[in-house]
Tab-separated table of C-alpha atoms in Angstrom:
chain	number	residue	atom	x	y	z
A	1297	UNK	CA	7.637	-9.152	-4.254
A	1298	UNK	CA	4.511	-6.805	-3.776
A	1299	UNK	CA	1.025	-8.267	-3.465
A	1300	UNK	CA	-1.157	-6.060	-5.406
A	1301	UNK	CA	-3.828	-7.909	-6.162
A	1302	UNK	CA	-4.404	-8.555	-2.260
A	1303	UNK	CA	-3.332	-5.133	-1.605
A	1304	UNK	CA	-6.158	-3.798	-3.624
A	1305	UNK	CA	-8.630	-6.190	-1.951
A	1306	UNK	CA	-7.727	-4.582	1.685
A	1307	UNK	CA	-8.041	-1.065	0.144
A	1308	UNK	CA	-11.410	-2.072	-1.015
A	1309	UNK	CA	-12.850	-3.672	1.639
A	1310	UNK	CA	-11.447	-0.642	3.616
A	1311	UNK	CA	-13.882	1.401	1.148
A	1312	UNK	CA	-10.794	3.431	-0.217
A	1313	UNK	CA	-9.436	4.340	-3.514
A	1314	UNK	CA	-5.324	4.195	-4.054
A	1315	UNK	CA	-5.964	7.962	-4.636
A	1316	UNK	CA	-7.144	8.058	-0.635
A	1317	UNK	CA	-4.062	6.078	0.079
A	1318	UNK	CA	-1.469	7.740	-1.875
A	1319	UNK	CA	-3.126	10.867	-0.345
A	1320	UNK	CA	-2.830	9.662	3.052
A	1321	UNK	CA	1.077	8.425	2.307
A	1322	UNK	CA	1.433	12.277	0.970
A	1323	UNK	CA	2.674	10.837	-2.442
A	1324	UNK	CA	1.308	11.496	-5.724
A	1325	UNK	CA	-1.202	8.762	-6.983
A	1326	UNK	CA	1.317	7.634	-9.910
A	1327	UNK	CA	4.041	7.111	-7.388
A	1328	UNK	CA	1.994	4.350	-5.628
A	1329	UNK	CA	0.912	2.728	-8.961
A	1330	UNK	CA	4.987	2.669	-9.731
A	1331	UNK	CA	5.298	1.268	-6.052
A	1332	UNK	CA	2.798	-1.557	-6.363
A	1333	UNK	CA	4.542	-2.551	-10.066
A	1334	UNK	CA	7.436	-2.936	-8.360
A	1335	UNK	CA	8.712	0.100	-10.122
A	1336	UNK	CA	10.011	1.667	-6.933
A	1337	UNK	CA	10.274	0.279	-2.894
A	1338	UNK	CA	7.881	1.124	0.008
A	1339	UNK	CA	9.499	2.624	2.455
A	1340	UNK	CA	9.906	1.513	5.645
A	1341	UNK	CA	7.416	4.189	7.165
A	1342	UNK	CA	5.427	3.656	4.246
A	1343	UNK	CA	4.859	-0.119	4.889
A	1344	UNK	CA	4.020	0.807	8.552
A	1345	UNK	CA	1.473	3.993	7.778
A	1346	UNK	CA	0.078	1.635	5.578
A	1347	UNK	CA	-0.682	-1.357	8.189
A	1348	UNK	CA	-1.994	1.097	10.363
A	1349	UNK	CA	-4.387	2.888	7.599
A	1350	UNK	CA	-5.723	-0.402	6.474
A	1351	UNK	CA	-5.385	-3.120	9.644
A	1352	UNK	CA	-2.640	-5.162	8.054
A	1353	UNK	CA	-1.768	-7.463	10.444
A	1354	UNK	CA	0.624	-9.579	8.049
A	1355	UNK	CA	2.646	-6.938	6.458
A	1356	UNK	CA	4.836	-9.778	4.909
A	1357	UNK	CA	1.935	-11.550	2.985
A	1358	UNK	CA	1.821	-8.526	1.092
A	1359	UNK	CA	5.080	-6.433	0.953
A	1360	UNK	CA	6.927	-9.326	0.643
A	1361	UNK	CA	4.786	-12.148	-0.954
């Protein structure tokens, strides 16, 4: 199950917006909200742009919380 509450609080602290990193994923800004509701999956290449974008260094306390 997705994280988004810590999620957010990396983005933040990164001083992004989810529009910056749906942007950066090359996705539009609703398909991340449906992504972090659990609506849809991160991809695998997602899930790793992502740790790189933001410094996750414990993908599985968020993507898989």
């Amino acid at each position: 199950m997705f994280n988004e509450a810590e999620f957010r609080k990396i983005v933040l602290n990164q001083g992004l917006t989810l529009e910056e990193v749906a942007k950066y994923l090359r996705i539009n800004p609703s398909t991340l909200y449906r992504k972090m509701k659990g609506e849809s999956d991160f991809y695998r290449s997602e899930i790793q742009s992502l740790c790189e974008l933001l410094h996750i260094e414990k993908p599985e306390k968020i993507f898989f919380a």
